[in-house]
């Protein structure tokens, strides 16, 4: 599968309120989101699986990949398109062996993390946090634009920036050489999800 990483949406049920996640994801895709990640911190395995099944029905309809955050078991159970892991999850080489045909993303904050990702078969990496963010507890220190630029310069595979990205700073982020931006609150926290996606996509492109 050829993946367009330009505008990558990660979910957060805390920002959704009483809105139907399927409807929100559909609107986001219709207005420019090209990858969706199911990111459900603190949910039970059953709830995570149910949310994944619901979103997968939407992403498959639109032909957009669904990436599962952290949970390789959920990804395999759903036959989702891929999984995004970090250094505290299953080793990347193990995940690649379990899921040879799936999209695998890896979180990178330092050059040695990037080397691990490339050596062990990651399809793309997530660089971050770029800026400070409230959507991840105990996040690493922000890279800033200079740190992001240094990592992107040495990256031989697609790379997505994440962390504190808004329409106001997205152009500066993309200018660092990344393939796209992963956004959470700038889309899910917006009063008009469709307009927010259009503005971000236009800015990133």
Short mmCIF file of C-alpha atoms in Angstrom, two decimals:
data_model
loop_
_atom_site.label_atom_id
_atom_site.label_comp_id
_atom_site.label_asym_id
_atom_site.label_seq_id
_atom_site.Cartn_x
_atom_site.Cartn_y
_atom_site.Cartn_z
CA UNK A 1 0.00 0.00 0.00
CA UNK A 2 1.32 3.42 -0.97
CA UNK A 3 0.61 5.75 1.93
CA UNK A 4 0.06 9.51 1.80
CA UNK A 5 1.30 10.78 5.17
CA UNK A 6 0.47 14.45 4.50
CA UNK A 7 -2.27 14.83 7.12
CA UNK A 8 -2.27 12.11 9.76
CA UNK A 9 -5.05 12.14 12.38
CA UNK A 10 -4.61 10.42 15.75
CA UNK A 11 -7.76 9.96 17.80
CA UNK A 12 -8.34 10.98 21.42
CA UNK A 13 -11.70 10.03 22.93
CA UNK A 14 -11.27 12.75 25.54
CA UNK A 15 -11.54 15.38 22.80
CA UNK A 16 -14.49 13.76 21.05
CA UNK A 17 -17.02 14.38 23.81
CA UNK A 18 -20.36 12.88 22.83
CA UNK A 19 -19.63 12.94 19.10
CA UNK A 20 -19.67 9.69 17.13
CA UNK A 21 -16.06 8.83 16.29
CA UNK A 22 -17.12 7.30 12.98
CA UNK A 23 -18.79 10.51 11.85
CA UNK A 24 -15.84 12.64 12.95
CA UNK A 25 -13.34 10.39 11.16
CA UNK A 26 -15.49 10.39 8.01
CA UNK A 27 -15.65 14.19 7.96
CA UNK A 28 -11.90 14.39 8.57
CA UNK A 29 -11.11 12.05 5.67
CA UNK A 30 -13.52 13.84 3.34
CA UNK A 31 -11.66 17.06 4.08
CA UNK A 32 -8.07 15.94 3.67
CA UNK A 33 -6.96 13.45 6.33
CA UNK A 34 -4.93 10.71 4.62
CA UNK A 35 -4.03 8.39 7.54
CA UNK A 36 -5.94 7.64 10.76
CA UNK A 37 -4.41 6.27 13.94
CA UNK A 38 -6.56 4.80 16.69
CA UNK A 39 -4.95 6.10 19.86
CA UNK A 40 -6.99 5.16 22.91
CA UNK A 41 -4.99 5.58 26.09
CA UNK A 42 -6.51 3.98 29.17
CA UNK A 43 -9.24 2.05 27.36
CA UNK A 44 -9.88 -1.62 28.08
CA UNK A 45 -8.84 -4.15 25.46
CA UNK A 46 -12.48 -4.78 24.57
CA UNK A 47 -13.26 -1.08 24.22
CA UNK A 48 -10.12 -0.55 22.14
CA UNK A 49 -11.11 -3.42 19.84
CA UNK A 50 -14.67 -2.15 19.47
CA UNK A 51 -13.49 1.36 18.65
CA UNK A 52 -11.07 -0.07 16.12
CA UNK A 53 -13.77 -2.11 14.40
CA UNK A 54 -16.00 0.95 14.17
CA UNK A 55 -13.30 3.18 12.69
CA UNK A 56 -12.01 0.48 10.35
CA UNK A 57 -15.40 0.32 8.66
CA UNK A 58 -15.01 4.02 7.84
CA UNK A 59 -11.37 4.00 6.76
CA UNK A 60 -11.91 0.98 4.51
CA UNK A 61 -14.86 2.73 2.87
CA UNK A 62 -12.61 5.67 1.97
CA UNK A 63 -9.49 3.64 1.20
CA UNK A 64 -7.45 5.30 3.95
CA UNK A 65 -5.12 3.24 6.18
CA UNK A 66 -5.96 2.67 9.84
CA UNK A 67 -2.96 2.45 12.13
CA UNK A 68 -3.38 1.05 15.66
CA UNK A 69 -1.34 2.73 18.38
CA UNK A 70 0.88 0.39 20.47
CA UNK A 71 -1.39 -2.66 20.42
CA UNK A 72 -0.08 -5.23 17.98
CA UNK A 73 -2.70 -7.72 19.19
CA UNK A 74 -5.55 -5.34 18.36
CA UNK A 75 -4.04 -4.63 14.95
CA UNK A 76 -3.81 -8.34 14.15
CA UNK A 77 -7.27 -9.12 15.55
CA UNK A 78 -8.85 -6.41 13.39
CA UNK A 79 -6.61 -7.01 10.38
CA UNK A 80 -6.03 -3.25 10.44
CA UNK A 81 -3.51 -1.74 8.05
CA UNK A 82 -0.72 -1.19 10.52
CA UNK A 83 0.56 -0.36 13.99
CA UNK A 84 2.59 2.45 15.51
CA UNK A 85 4.93 1.48 18.34
CA UNK A 86 7.45 3.10 20.65
CA UNK A 87 10.46 1.99 22.61
CA UNK A 88 8.38 0.61 25.50
CA UNK A 89 6.30 -1.64 23.25
CA UNK A 90 7.23 -4.96 21.63
CA UNK A 91 10.61 -4.77 19.88
CA UNK A 92 10.34 -3.48 16.34
CA UNK A 93 12.03 -6.55 14.86
CA UNK A 94 9.51 -8.78 16.64
CA UNK A 95 6.58 -6.75 15.34
CA UNK A 96 7.95 -6.90 11.81
CA UNK A 97 8.22 -10.70 12.11
CA UNK A 98 4.64 -10.94 13.39
CA UNK A 99 3.25 -8.58 10.76
CA UNK A 100 5.48 -8.73 7.67
CA UNK A 101 2.93 -7.14 5.37
CA UNK A 102 1.61 -4.42 7.68
CA UNK A 103 2.56 -0.74 7.92
CA UNK A 104 4.78 -0.25 10.97
CA UNK A 105 5.57 3.15 12.43
CA UNK A 106 8.09 3.88 15.15
CA UNK A 107 8.38 6.84 17.54
CA UNK A 108 11.67 8.72 17.30
CA UNK A 109 13.07 11.48 19.50
CA UNK A 110 16.81 10.95 19.05
CA UNK A 111 19.18 9.87 16.24
CA UNK A 112 19.73 6.43 17.79
CA UNK A 113 15.97 5.81 17.73
CA UNK A 114 15.97 6.58 14.01
CA UNK A 115 18.81 4.13 13.44
CA UNK A 116 16.81 1.44 15.24
CA UNK A 117 13.74 2.17 13.13
CA UNK A 118 15.60 1.97 9.84
CA UNK A 119 17.62 -1.13 10.76
CA UNK A 120 14.58 -3.07 11.91
CA UNK A 121 12.18 -2.43 9.06
CA UNK A 122 9.93 0.47 10.07
CA UNK A 123 7.89 1.84 7.17
CA UNK A 124 7.76 5.34 8.63
CA UNK A 125 8.74 7.19 11.78
CA UNK A 126 7.01 9.73 13.98
CA UNK A 127 9.26 12.59 15.13
CA UNK A 128 8.19 14.28 18.31
CA UNK A 129 7.04 15.92 20.27
CA UNK A 130 7.96 18.91 18.14
CA UNK A 131 6.33 21.35 20.53
CA UNK A 132 4.95 20.86 24.04
CA UNK A 133 1.65 19.00 24.06
CA UNK A 134 -1.08 18.14 26.55
CA UNK A 135 -2.29 15.01 24.72
CA UNK A 136 0.56 12.78 25.90
CA UNK A 137 1.51 12.29 29.53
CA UNK A 138 5.26 12.12 30.27
CA UNK A 139 6.24 13.07 26.75
CA UNK A 140 9.92 13.54 25.94
CA UNK A 141 11.37 17.04 25.81
CA UNK A 142 10.21 18.91 22.69
CA UNK A 143 12.51 18.68 19.68
CA UNK A 144 11.77 22.17 18.46
CA UNK A 145 12.15 23.01 14.80
CA UNK A 146 15.94 22.72 14.86
CA UNK A 147 15.85 19.23 16.36
CA UNK A 148 13.14 18.17 13.93
CA UNK A 149 15.15 19.47 10.98
CA UNK A 150 18.25 17.53 12.06
CA UNK A 151 16.32 14.26 12.31
CA UNK A 152 14.44 14.76 9.05
CA UNK A 153 17.67 15.52 7.20
CA UNK A 154 19.04 12.05 8.00
CA UNK A 155 15.80 10.12 7.53
CA UNK A 156 15.68 7.70 4.56
CA UNK A 157 12.05 6.68 5.10
CA UNK A 158 8.80 8.69 5.37
CA UNK A 159 8.61 10.77 8.55
CA UNK A 160 5.71 12.44 10.28
CA UNK A 161 6.00 15.24 12.84
CA UNK A 162 3.79 15.13 15.94
CA UNK A 163 3.25 17.22 19.04
CA UNK A 164 1.64 20.63 19.38
CA UNK A 165 1.11 21.11 15.64
CA UNK A 166 -1.51 23.71 14.73
CA UNK A 167 -2.41 25.45 11.49
CA UNK A 168 -0.30 28.43 12.66
CA UNK A 169 2.95 26.45 12.87
CA UNK A 170 2.35 23.63 10.35
CA UNK A 171 4.16 25.41 7.49
CA UNK A 172 7.29 25.82 9.62
CA UNK A 173 7.12 22.14 10.57
CA UNK A 174 6.82 20.95 6.97
CA UNK A 175 9.70 23.22 5.95
CA UNK A 176 11.93 21.02 8.14
CA UNK A 177 11.60 18.25 5.55
CA UNK A 178 8.98 15.91 6.97
CA UNK A 179 6.50 13.93 4.88
CA UNK A 180 3.51 15.16 6.85
CA UNK A 181 2.02 16.18 10.18
CA UNK A 182 0.22 14.09 12.79
CA UNK A 183 -2.48 16.16 14.45
CA UNK A 184 -4.83 15.50 17.34
CA UNK A 185 -6.27 18.54 19.11
CA UNK A 186 -6.04 20.92 16.13
CA UNK A 187 -8.61 18.70 14.41
CA UNK A 188 -10.59 17.02 17.18
CA UNK A 189 -10.68 20.13 19.34
CA UNK A 190 -11.85 22.37 16.50
CA UNK A 191 -15.47 23.55 16.37
CA UNK A 192 -15.59 22.62 12.67
CA UNK A 193 -13.56 19.48 11.97
CA UNK A 194 -13.95 19.76 8.19
CA UNK A 195 -12.69 23.34 8.00
CA UNK A 196 -9.80 22.54 10.34
CA UNK A 197 -8.71 19.65 8.11
CA UNK A 198 -8.97 21.77 4.97
CA UNK A 199 -6.91 24.56 6.52
CA UNK A 200 -4.23 22.15 7.74
CA UNK A 201 -4.03 20.25 4.47
CA UNK A 202 -3.74 23.47 2.49
CA UNK A 203 -1.02 24.78 4.79
CA UNK A 204 0.98 21.54 4.76
CA UNK A 205 0.82 21.19 0.99
#
